Structures are given as C-alpha cells and as structure tokens.
Short mmCIF file of C-alpha atoms in Angstrom, two decimals:
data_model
loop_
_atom_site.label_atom_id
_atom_site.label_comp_id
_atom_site.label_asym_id
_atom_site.label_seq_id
_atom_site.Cartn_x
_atom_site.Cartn_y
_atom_site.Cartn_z
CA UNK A 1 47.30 10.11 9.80
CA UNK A 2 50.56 11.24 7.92
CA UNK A 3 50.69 14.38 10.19
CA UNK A 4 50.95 15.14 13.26
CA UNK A 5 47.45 15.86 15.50
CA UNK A 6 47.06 18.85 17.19
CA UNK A 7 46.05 19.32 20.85
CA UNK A 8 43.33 21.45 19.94
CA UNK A 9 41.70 18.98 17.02
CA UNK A 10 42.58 16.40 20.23
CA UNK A 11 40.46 18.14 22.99
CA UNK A 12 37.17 18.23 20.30
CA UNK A 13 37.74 14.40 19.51
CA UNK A 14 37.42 13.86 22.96
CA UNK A 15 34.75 15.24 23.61
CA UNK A 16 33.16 13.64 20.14
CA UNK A 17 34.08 10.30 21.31
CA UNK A 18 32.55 10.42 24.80
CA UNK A 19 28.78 12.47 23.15
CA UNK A 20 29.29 8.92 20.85
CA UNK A 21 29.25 6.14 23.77
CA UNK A 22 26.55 7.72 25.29
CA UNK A 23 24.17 8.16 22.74
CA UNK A 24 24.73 5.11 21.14
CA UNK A 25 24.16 3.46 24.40
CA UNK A 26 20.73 4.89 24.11
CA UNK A 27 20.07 4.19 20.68
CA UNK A 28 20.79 0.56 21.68
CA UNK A 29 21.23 -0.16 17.47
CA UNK A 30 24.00 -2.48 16.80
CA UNK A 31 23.77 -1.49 13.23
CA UNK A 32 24.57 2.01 14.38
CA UNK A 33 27.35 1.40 16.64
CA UNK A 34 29.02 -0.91 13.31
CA UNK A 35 28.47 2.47 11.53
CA UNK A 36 30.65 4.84 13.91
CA UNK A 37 33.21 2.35 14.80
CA UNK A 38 34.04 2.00 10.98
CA UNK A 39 34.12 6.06 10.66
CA UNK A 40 36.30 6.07 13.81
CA UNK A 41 38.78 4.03 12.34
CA UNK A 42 39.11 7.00 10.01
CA UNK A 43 39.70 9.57 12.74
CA UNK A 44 41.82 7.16 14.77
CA UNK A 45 41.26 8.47 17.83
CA UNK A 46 39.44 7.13 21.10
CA UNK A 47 37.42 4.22 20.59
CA UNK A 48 33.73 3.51 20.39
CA UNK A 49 32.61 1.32 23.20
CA UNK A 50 29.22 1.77 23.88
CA UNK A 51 27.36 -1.13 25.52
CA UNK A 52 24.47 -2.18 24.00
CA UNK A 53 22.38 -4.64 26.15
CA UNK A 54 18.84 -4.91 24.27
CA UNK A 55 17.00 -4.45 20.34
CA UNK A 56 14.72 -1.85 19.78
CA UNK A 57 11.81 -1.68 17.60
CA UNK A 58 11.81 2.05 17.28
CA UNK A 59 14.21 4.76 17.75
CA UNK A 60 14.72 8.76 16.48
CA UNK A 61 17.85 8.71 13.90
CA UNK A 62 17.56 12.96 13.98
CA UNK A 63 19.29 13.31 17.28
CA UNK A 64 22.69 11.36 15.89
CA UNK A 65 22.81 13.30 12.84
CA UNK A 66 21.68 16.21 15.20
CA UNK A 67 24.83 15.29 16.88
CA UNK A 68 26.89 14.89 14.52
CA UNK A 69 26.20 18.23 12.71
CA UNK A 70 27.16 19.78 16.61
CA UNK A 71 30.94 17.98 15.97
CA UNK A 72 30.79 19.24 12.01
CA UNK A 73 30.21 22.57 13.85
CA UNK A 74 32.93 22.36 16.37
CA UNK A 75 35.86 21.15 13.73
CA UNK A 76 34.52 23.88 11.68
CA UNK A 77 34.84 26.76 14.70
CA UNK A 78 38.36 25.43 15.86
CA UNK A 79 39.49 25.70 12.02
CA UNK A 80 37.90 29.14 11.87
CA UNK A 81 40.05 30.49 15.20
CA UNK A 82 43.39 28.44 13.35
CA UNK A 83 42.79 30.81 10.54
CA UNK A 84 42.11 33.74 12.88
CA UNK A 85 44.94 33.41 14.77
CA UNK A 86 46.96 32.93 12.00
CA UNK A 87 46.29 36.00 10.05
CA UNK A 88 47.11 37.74 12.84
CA UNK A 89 50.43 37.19 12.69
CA UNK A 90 52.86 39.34 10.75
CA UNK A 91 55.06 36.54 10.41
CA UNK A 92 54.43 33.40 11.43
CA UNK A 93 57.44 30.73 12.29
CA UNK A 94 57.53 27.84 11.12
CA UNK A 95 56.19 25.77 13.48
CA UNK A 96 53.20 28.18 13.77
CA UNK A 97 52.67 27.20 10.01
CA UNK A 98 52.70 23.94 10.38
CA UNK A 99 49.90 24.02 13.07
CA UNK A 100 47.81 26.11 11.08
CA UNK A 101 47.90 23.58 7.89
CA UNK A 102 47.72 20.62 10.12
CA UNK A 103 44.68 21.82 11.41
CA UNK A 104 43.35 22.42 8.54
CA UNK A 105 44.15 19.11 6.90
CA UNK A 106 43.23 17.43 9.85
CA UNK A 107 39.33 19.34 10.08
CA UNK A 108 39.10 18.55 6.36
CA UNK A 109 39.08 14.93 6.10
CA UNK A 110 37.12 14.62 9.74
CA UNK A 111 34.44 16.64 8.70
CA UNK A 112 34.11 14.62 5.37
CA UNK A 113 34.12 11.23 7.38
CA UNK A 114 31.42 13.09 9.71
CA UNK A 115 29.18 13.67 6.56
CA UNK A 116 30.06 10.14 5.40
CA UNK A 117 28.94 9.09 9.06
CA UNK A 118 25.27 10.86 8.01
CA UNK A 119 24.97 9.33 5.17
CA UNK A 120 25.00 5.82 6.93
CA UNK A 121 23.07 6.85 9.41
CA UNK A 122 20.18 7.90 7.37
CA UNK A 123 20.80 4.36 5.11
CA UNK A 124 20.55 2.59 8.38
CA UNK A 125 17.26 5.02 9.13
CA UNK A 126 15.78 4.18 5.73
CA UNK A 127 16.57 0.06 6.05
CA UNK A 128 15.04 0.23 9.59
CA UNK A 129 11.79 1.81 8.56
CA UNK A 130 11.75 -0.46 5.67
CA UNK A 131 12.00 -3.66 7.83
CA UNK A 132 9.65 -2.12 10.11
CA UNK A 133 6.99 -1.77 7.87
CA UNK A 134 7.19 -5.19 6.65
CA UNK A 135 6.56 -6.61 9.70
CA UNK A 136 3.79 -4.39 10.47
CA UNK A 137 1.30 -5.94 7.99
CA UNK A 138 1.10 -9.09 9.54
CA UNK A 139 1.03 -7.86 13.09
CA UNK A 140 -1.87 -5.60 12.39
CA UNK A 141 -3.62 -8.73 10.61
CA UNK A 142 -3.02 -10.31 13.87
CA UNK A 143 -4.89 -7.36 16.15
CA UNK A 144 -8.05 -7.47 13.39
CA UNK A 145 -8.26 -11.29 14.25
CA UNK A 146 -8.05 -10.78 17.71
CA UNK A 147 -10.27 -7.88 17.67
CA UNK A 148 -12.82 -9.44 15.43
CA UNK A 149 -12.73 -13.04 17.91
CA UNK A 150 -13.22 -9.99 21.14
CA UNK A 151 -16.21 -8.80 19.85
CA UNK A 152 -17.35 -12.30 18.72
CA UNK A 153 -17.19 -13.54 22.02
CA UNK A 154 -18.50 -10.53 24.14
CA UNK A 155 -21.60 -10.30 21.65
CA UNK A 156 -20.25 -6.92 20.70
CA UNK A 157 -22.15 -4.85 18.02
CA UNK A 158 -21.99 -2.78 15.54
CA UNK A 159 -24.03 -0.11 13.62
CA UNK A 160 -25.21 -2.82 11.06
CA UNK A 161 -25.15 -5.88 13.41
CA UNK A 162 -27.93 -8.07 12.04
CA UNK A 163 -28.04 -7.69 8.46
CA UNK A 164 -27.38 -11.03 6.96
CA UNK A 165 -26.84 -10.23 3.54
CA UNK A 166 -24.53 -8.07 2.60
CA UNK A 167 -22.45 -6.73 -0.68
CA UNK A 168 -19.07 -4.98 -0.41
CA UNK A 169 -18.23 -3.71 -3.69
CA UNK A 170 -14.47 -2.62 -4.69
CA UNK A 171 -12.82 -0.10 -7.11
CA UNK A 172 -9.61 -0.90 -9.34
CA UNK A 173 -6.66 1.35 -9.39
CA UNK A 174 -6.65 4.96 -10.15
CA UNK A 175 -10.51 4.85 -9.31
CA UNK A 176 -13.04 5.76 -7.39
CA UNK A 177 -16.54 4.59 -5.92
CA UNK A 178 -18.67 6.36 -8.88
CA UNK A 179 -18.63 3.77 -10.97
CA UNK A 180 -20.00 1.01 -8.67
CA UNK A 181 -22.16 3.07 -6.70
CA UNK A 182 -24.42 3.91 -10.39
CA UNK A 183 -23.81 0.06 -11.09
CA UNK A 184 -25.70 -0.62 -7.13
CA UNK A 185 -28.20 1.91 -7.35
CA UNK A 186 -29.63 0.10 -10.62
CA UNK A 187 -29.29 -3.10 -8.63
CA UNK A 188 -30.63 -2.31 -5.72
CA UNK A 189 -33.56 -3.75 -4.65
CA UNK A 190 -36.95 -2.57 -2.38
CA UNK A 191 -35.76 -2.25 1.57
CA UNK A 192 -31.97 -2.23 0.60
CA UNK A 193 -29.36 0.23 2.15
CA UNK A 194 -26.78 1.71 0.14
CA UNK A 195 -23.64 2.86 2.61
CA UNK A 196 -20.80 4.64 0.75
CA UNK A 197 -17.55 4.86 2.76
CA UNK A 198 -15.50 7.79 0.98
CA UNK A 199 -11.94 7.77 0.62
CA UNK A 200 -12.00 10.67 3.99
CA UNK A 201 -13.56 8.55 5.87
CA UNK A 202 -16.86 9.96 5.75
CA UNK A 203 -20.04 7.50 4.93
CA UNK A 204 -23.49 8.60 2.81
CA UNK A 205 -26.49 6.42 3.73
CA UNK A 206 -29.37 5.45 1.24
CA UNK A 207 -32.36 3.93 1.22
CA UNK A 208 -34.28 2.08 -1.22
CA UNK A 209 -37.59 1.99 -2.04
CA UNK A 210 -39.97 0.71 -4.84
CA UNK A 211 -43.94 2.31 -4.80
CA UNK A 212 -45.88 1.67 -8.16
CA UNK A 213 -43.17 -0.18 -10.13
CA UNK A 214 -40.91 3.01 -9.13
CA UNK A 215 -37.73 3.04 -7.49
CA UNK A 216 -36.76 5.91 -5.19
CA UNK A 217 -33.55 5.75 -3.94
CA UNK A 218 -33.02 8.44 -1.02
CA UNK A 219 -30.58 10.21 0.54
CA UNK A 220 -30.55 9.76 4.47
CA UNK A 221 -28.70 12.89 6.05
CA UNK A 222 -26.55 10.49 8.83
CA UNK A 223 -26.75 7.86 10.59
CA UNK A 224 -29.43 8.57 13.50
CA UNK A 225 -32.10 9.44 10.99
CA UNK A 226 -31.47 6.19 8.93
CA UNK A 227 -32.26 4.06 12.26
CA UNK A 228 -35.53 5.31 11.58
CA UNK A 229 -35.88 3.95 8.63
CA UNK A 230 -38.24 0.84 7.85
CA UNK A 231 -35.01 -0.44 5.52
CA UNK A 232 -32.86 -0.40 8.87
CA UNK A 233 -34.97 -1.68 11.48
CA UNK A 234 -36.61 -4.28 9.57
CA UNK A 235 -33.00 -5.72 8.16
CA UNK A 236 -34.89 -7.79 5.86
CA UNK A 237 -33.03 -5.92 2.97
CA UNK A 238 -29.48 -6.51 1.40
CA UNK A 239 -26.68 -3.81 2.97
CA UNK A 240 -24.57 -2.17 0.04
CA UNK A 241 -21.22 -1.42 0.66
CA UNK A 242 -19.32 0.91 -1.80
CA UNK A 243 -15.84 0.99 -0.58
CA UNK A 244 -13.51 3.35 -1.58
CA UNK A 245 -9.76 2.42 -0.49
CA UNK A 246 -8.11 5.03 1.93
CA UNK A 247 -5.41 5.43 -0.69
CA UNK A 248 -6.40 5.17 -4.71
CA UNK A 249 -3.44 2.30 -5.75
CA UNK A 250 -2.69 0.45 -2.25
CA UNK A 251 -1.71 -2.81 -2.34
CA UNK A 252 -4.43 -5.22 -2.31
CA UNK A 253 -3.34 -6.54 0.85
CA UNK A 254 -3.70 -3.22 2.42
CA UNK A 255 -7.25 -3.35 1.17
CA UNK A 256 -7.84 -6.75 3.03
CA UNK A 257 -6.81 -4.97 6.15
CA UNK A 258 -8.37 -2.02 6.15
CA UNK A 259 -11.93 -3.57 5.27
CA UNK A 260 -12.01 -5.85 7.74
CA UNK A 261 -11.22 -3.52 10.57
CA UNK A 262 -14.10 -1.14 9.17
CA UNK A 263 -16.61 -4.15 8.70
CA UNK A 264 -15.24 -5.16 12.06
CA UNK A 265 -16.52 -2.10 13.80
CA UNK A 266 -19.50 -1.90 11.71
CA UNK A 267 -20.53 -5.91 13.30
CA UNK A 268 -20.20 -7.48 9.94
CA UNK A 269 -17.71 -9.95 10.99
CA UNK A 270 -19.67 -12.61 12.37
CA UNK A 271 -21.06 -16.27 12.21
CA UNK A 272 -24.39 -14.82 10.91
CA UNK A 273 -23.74 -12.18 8.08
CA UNK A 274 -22.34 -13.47 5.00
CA UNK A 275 -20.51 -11.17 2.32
CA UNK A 276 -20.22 -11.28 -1.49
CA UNK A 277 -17.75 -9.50 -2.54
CA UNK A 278 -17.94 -7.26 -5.89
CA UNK A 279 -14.47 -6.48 -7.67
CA UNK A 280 -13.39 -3.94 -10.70
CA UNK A 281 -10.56 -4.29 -12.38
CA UNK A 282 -7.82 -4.67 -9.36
CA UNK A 283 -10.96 -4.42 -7.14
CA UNK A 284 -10.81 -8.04 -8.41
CA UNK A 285 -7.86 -9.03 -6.58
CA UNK A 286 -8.37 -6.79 -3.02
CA UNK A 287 -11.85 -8.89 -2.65
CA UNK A 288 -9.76 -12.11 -3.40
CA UNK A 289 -7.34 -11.30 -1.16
CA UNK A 290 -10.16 -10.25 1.61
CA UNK A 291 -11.87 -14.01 0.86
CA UNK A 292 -8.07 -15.45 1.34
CA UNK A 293 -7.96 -13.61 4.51
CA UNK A 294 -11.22 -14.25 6.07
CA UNK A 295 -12.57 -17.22 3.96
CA UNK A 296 -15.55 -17.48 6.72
CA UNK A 297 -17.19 -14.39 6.28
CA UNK A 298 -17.48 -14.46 2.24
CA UNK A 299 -19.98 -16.55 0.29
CA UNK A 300 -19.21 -15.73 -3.22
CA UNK A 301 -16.86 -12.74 -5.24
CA UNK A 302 -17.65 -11.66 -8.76
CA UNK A 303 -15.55 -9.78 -11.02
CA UNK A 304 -15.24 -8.22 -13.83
CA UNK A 305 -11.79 -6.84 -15.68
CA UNK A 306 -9.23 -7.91 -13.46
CA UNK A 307 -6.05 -8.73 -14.30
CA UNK A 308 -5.45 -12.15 -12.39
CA UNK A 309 -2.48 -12.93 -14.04
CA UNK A 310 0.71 -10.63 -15.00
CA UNK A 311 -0.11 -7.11 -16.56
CA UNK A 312 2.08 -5.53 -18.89
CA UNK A 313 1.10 -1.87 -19.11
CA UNK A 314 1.22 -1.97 -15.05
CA UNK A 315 4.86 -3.29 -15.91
CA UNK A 316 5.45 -0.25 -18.00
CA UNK A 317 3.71 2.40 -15.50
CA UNK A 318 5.69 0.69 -12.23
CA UNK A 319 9.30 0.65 -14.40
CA UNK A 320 8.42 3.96 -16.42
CA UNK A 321 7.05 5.87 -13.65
CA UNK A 322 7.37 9.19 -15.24
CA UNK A 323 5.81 8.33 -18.56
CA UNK A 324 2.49 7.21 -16.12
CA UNK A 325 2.42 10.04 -14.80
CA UNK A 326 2.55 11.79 -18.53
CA UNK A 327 -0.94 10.70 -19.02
CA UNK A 328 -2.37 11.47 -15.57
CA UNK A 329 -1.20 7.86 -13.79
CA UNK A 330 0.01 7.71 -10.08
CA UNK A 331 2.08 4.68 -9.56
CA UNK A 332 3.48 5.79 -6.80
CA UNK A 333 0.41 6.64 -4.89
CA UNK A 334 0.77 3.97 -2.31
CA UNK A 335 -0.17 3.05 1.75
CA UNK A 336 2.47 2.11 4.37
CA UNK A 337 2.23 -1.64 3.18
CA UNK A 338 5.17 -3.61 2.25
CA UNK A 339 5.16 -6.75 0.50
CA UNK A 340 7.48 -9.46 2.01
CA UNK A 341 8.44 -10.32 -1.77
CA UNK A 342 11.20 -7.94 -2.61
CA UNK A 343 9.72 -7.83 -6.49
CA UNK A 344 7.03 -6.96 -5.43
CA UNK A 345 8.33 -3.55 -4.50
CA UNK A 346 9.15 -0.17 -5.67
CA UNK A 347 11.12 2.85 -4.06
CA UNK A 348 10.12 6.50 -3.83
CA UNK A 349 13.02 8.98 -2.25
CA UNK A 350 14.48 5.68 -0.79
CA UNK A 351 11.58 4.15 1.17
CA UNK A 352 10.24 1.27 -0.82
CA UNK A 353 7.26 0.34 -1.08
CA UNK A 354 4.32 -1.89 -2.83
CA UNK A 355 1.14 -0.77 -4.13
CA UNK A 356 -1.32 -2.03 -6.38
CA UNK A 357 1.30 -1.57 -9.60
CA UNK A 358 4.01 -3.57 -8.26
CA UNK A 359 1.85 -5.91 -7.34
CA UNK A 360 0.46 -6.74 -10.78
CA UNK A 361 3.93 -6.29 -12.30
CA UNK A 362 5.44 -8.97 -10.25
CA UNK A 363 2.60 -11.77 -9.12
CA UNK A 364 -0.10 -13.34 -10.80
CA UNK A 365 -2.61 -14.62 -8.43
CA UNK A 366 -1.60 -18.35 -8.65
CA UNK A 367 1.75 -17.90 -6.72
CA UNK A 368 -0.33 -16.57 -3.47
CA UNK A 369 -3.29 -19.68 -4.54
CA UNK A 370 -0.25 -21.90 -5.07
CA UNK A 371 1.28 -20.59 -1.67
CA UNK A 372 -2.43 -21.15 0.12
CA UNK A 373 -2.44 -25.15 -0.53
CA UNK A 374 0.68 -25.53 0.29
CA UNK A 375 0.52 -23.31 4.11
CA UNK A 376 -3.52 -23.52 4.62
CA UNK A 377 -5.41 -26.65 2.43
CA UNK A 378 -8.03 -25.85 4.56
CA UNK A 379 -9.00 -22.31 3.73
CA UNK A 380 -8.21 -23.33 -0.04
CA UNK A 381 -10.82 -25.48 0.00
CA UNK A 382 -12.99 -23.15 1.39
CA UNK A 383 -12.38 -20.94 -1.24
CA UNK A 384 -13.25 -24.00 -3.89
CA UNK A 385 -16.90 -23.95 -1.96
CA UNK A 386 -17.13 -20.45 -2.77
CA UNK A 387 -19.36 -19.33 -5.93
CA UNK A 388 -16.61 -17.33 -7.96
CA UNK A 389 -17.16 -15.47 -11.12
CA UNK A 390 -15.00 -13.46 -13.39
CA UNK A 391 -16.02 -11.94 -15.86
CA UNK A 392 -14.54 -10.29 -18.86
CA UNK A 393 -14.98 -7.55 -21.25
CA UNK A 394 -14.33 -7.10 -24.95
CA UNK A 395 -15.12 -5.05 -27.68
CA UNK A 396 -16.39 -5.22 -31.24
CA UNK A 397 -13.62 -3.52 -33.50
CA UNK A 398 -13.66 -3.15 -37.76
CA UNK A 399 -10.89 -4.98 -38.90
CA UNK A 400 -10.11 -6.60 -42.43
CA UNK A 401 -8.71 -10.04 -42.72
CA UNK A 402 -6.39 -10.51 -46.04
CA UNK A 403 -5.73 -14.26 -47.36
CA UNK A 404 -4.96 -15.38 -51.02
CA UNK A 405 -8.09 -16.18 -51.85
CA UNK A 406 -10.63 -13.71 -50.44
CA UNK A 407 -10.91 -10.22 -48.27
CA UNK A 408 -13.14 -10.45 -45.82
CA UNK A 409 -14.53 -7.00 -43.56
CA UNK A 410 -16.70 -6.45 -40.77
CA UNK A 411 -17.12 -6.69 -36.92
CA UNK A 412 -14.94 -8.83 -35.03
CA UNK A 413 -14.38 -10.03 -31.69
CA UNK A 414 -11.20 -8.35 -29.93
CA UNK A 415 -10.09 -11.03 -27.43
CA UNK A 416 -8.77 -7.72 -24.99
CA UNK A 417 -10.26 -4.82 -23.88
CA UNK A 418 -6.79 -2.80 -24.62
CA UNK A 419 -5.81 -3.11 -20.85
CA UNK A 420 -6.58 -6.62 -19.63
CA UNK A 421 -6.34 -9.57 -21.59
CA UNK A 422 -9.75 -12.03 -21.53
CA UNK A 423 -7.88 -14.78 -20.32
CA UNK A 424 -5.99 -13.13 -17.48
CA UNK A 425 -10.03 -11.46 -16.62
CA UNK A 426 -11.77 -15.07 -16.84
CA UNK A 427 -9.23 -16.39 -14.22
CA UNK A 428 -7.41 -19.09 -16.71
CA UNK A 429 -4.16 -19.12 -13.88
CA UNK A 430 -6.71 -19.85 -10.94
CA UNK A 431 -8.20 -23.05 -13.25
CA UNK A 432 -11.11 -24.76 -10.60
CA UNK A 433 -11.53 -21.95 -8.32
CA UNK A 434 -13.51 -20.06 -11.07
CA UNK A 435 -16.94 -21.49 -10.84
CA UNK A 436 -18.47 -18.88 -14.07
CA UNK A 437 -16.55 -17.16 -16.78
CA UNK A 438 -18.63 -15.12 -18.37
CA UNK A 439 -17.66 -11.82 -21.35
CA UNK A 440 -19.52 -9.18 -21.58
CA UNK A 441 -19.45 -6.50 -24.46
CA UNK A 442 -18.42 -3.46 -23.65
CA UNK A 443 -17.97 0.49 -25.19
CA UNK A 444 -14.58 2.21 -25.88
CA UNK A 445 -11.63 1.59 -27.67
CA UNK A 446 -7.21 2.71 -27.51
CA UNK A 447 -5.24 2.93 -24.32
CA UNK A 448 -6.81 6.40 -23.48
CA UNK A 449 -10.45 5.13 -23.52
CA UNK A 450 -10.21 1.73 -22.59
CA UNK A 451 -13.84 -0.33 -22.61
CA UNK A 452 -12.22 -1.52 -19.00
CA UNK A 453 -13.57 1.65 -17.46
CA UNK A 454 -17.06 1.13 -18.57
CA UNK A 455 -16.87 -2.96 -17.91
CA UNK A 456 -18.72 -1.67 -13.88
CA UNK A 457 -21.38 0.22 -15.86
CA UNK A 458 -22.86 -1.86 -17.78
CA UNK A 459 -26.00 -3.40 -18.42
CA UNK A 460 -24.90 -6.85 -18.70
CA UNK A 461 -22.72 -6.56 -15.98
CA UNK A 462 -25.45 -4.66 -13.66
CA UNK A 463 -27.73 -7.81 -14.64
CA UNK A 464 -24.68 -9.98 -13.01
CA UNK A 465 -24.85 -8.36 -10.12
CA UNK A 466 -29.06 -8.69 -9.99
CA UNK A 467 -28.55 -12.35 -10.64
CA UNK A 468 -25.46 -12.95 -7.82
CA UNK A 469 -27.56 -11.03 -5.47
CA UNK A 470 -30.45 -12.74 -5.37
CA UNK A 471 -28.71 -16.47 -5.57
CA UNK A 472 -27.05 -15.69 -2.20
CA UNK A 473 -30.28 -14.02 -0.88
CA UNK A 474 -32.02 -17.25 -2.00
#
C-alpha cells in the first residue's frame, strides 16, 4: 500500500486472517487456500497458513463466502464509525484527516479484493461440482454391477423374476411413452403384460388377452391384483416395458444407468431373462448404449429414426439454445450426468452439463463402437452376435425434375424424413453391427411436422416389432 495502515483497519485484518487459517483448515481444499493466499497478497497483511493434511470429496463453499461477507461487513462498520467520528468534528487537524481518508481508501480496495475473493470461491465451487459429477457416472455404474452380481448370487428377486422374454421399449428426445405404448398395445400378444414406468416414477400394469379373435387389453389397478392374473403367474407371456426417462433429454448414458438399476430391482438382470431392446429416434442410441453396458442381458435392439451419426438441427438447438426454445424445444432439460468428453458438453448458469443434444452434436456412435474394440473386443463381439435392426423413415414428396430435354412430375422418394437423414437412421457409421436396414414410409412433412414423430406409430413399423418379437420368442 502507498499509505499508511491504520490501527483500526489493522485490528479487523487480524482478526480476518486468523477466521481464514481456521476455516480453511477445515475446508481442507488446496484450491481454496491458492485462492486466499493470492487475495492476501493484495491486503498484505498476516499470512495464510493453514495446514491442509487430506482431499475431500465434498465440502459446503456457503460458509467461506458466509465468512467473507462477515469481514465485507466489518470493513464496512469501521468505515461507517471513521465517517461518524469525523463529522463530528468542527474542525478536524490534519492528521485527523488523513486517518479518515486512509481509512477509507484502505476499506475500499479490501472490500473489492473480498468480493474478488467470492468470485473465486464460487468458480472453485462450480469446477468442484463439475469434476464431481463426472466422476459420479462411472462410480454409480460400478454400484449397479455390484448390486446386480449381489442379487445374482443370493438368488434375490424381483417383482417380475421369471419372465424370460422381455421388451424394453425407449422414447427419443423431447418425448414421451405415448407413442410406443399405442405401437405395444397393437403388438401385444395373448398372456402378455404391458408395465409402463412414468416419468414420476409411478408404473400402470396391463394385461392382455385375446377371446374370439378379440383382443382386450386391461387395465390392472396395481401391482397385488396383477399377481392374480393368469398373464403373471403363468409367465408364459412376453413382459412390455414402456420406459419413460426420469428426465425428457438426458444423456443416453444416463438412460443406461437408470434402466438397469430399475430392471435390477424388478429381477430382470439375470442369466435367464433376455431383453430386446426397442429404440425411437434417440431412444435408438440409450438402448445401444444399455446393450454396450450390459451386452449379457440383451438379445437383439431395433430401431427406427435415430440419428447414429452427427445431427445438425441438434447442432443448431444445443448452439442456438434460445431459438429451440422459440418453437417449444428444451435443450437444456438435462440429468446430473456429465460426459468425460468436454464437447460433449454444454453449460447452464455455469454448471455444465451433457444431455441428449450435446450428445448428438458432438459424437456419432462409431467413436464410442470405435472406443469398444479398442478397450473391450470382447463385449464388441458380443454386440456383432446380437440381431440389430435400424430402420428408417421417409416420405413421398411432389417434386418436379427440370433437364433439357424433358419435365418430369410426380411422387418421389425423399432420402430424409426432415430431421434424420436415412443413412445416419440405417446405421451406415456402425457398418457390420447392423444385421437389417430396413425404410419404412411414413406421414408428415417440414421441420414442424416431421414424419420422425409418426416413424413409432406405424403400421409397418408395428409389424417390425410383431416380427422381432416373435423371432426372439422362437
């Protein structure tokens, strides 16, 4: 400091300095203690010591800014009596002058390198949770494995333990169940259950039945009065499972996690049941992900309308966030995964995040494929063995071709469905591991009424899942 430091401005300092060491010593965050040693080079006075013995994987960043508002506080008070003091005076000397400005000066720039100090702390707050989640995903992967080995070994069971064929169907973004729960209930077949897991966390049960050529397809009020069914307690039947994510656009890894927990708990998870998994749009990549994950407990995935590869209107709607939300988009609608790829990530009032938009932005589904033979041959191969189709829609469209010598009109083929291009549906990127690559007509037409949304409704497509169905059942 150019000026001289007054005893009172002294006596606050150090107290500051001492309130520092000690809760920094509990914090026990080296980053932390970097961040007040640099802002006490500023007030150059006292030192930081604190002794920091251990890492943390958690701590509460409101009691140092908590703190440090108390010293904001105390600078402020001292300047408040200065002023006090000095109006009092009818006429102050000249060394009472000089006290008053210096501790004014001197309360000015301290208080702005406490407010500085804040704003590190919360950037340190923010990186912390950041890293935090990242390394949550694969830890909670971790406790799903070594849940889903527990209750392998103990013979533990679930609600649906001993159903051997079962179907887990999966939404895209900015979707719902609706769609795939009409497409299953004209699938369905005699002694199936339909179980719909809401977004809540609530489940409807069904039951299926065919008398005289005609299908019923009932309601069962909960759980107790569906054990009482013939459909449960003969498990002869295929089980249904309309999943709807616990948030709309989560990353598809997310996905993978939080259906295997649930099928965990439900006894799905075993040697004996075997899952084919159902995907719309980016429905397509969570079940692909899920097979990745837990390549032993899937027997086939189908699609239809996902975007494999690249997409460039989720691009647009991850890097023009506000023009998505224009037209009714949420692309920041997202879980508390974070992707280890830093482009594969957004931010949202500082915390980044990834979610099923930054995701298709940044990584077509070869780099994770490419990443799988390289880490696990094994479990690529096992997805090889796997019967995977991926199917893609297109439309019929009026257009005119022009050429020198004629002009020709009529229906043509569009080679997109305005959202997803064919190729990118079909799997071209994932080359062998697509077994069928079928295209299906579909209805709509424009950005605002894609045919993508009615790909899951339709006949064709319904037929596809008839067919897939049975195969496995066979």
């Amino acid at each position: 400091m150019l000026y001289y430091r007054e005893q009172e401005v002294k006596n606050i300092l150090k107290s500051h300095v001492s309130k520092a060491n000690s809760i920094l010593a509990l914090a026990q965050s080296n980053r932390f203690l970097e961040a007040f040693k640099t802002s006490w080079e500023t007030v150059q006075y006292g030192s930081i010591s604190a002794s920091l013995t251990g890492s943390v994987m958690a701590f509460d960043s409101t009691e140092l800014k908590s703190e440090v508002d108390m010293w904001i506080r105390d600078l402020k008070d001292c300047k408040q009596q200065a002023e006090n003091k000095f109006r009092s005076l009818e006429k102050p000397t000249y060394e009472e002058e000089r006290k008053y400005a210096n501790i004014v000066s001197d309360v000015t720039v301290l208080v702005d390198t406490y407010q500085d100090l804040k704003g590190k702390i919360d950037e340190i707050d923010q990186d912390f949770k950041n890293a935090v989640r990242v390394y949550r995903a694969p830890m909670r992967e971790a406790l799903t494995d070594i849940s889903i080995l527990y209750h392998s070994v103990n013979h533990v069971k679930g609600n649906f333990t001993g159903f051997k064929n079962v179907s887990v169907y999966v939404h895209g973004i900015e979707d719902t169940g609706n769609g795939f729960f009409e497409s299953v209930k004209e699938a369905a077949k005699d002694g199936d259950i339909i179980l719909r897991v809401n977004r809540d966390g609530s489940k409807e049960y069904y039951r299926v039945t065919i008398l005289n050529d005609e299908k019923m397809i009932e309601q069962v009020s909960d759980f107790k009065k569906l054990q009482d069914t013939a459909q449960y307690k003969n498990k002869t039947g295929r089980l249904h499972i309309i999943y709807e994510t616990e948030q709309k656009n989560e990353h598809r890894q997310e996905t993978s996690d939080d259906l295997a927990e649930k099928l965990n708990e439900m006894g799905l998870m075993n040697e004996n049941t075997k899952i084919d998994m159902f995907g719309h749009s980016y429905g397509g990549r969570r079940s692909l992900q899920f097979a990745m994950d837990y390549p032993d407990h899937v027997r086939s995935i189908t699609s239809i309308g996902t975007p494999y590869d690249t997409n460039y209107l989720s691009t647009m709607a991850n890097n023009v966030r506000w023009a998505a939300e224009k037209i009714g988009q949420d692309p920041k609608d997202t879980s508390d995964y974070l992707d280890f790829n830093e482009k594969n990530r957004n931010t949202k009032d500082g915390m980044e995040y990834s979610n099923a938009y930054t995701d298709m932005a940044s990584e077509p589904m070869t780099e994770d494929i490419h990443h799988l033979k390289s880490a696990n041959p094994e479990v690529y191969q096992k997805l090889l063995k796997m019967d995977i189709t991926a199917a893609a829609g297109y439309r019929m469209e009026d257009t005119v071709s022009f050429s020198p010598y004629y002009t020709a009109s009529g229906k043509h083929k569009i080679s997109s469905d305005d959202t997803v291009s064919v190729e990118s549906q079909n799997g071209e990127i994932l080359g062998n591991l697509i077994d069928k690559k079928p295209q299906i007509e579909v209805e709509g037409s424009g950005v605002t009424n894609p045919g993508h949304i009615y790909e899951v409704e339709d006949e064709e497509f319904i037929h596809l899942i008839e067919e897939t169905n049975e195969k496995q059942r066979q």
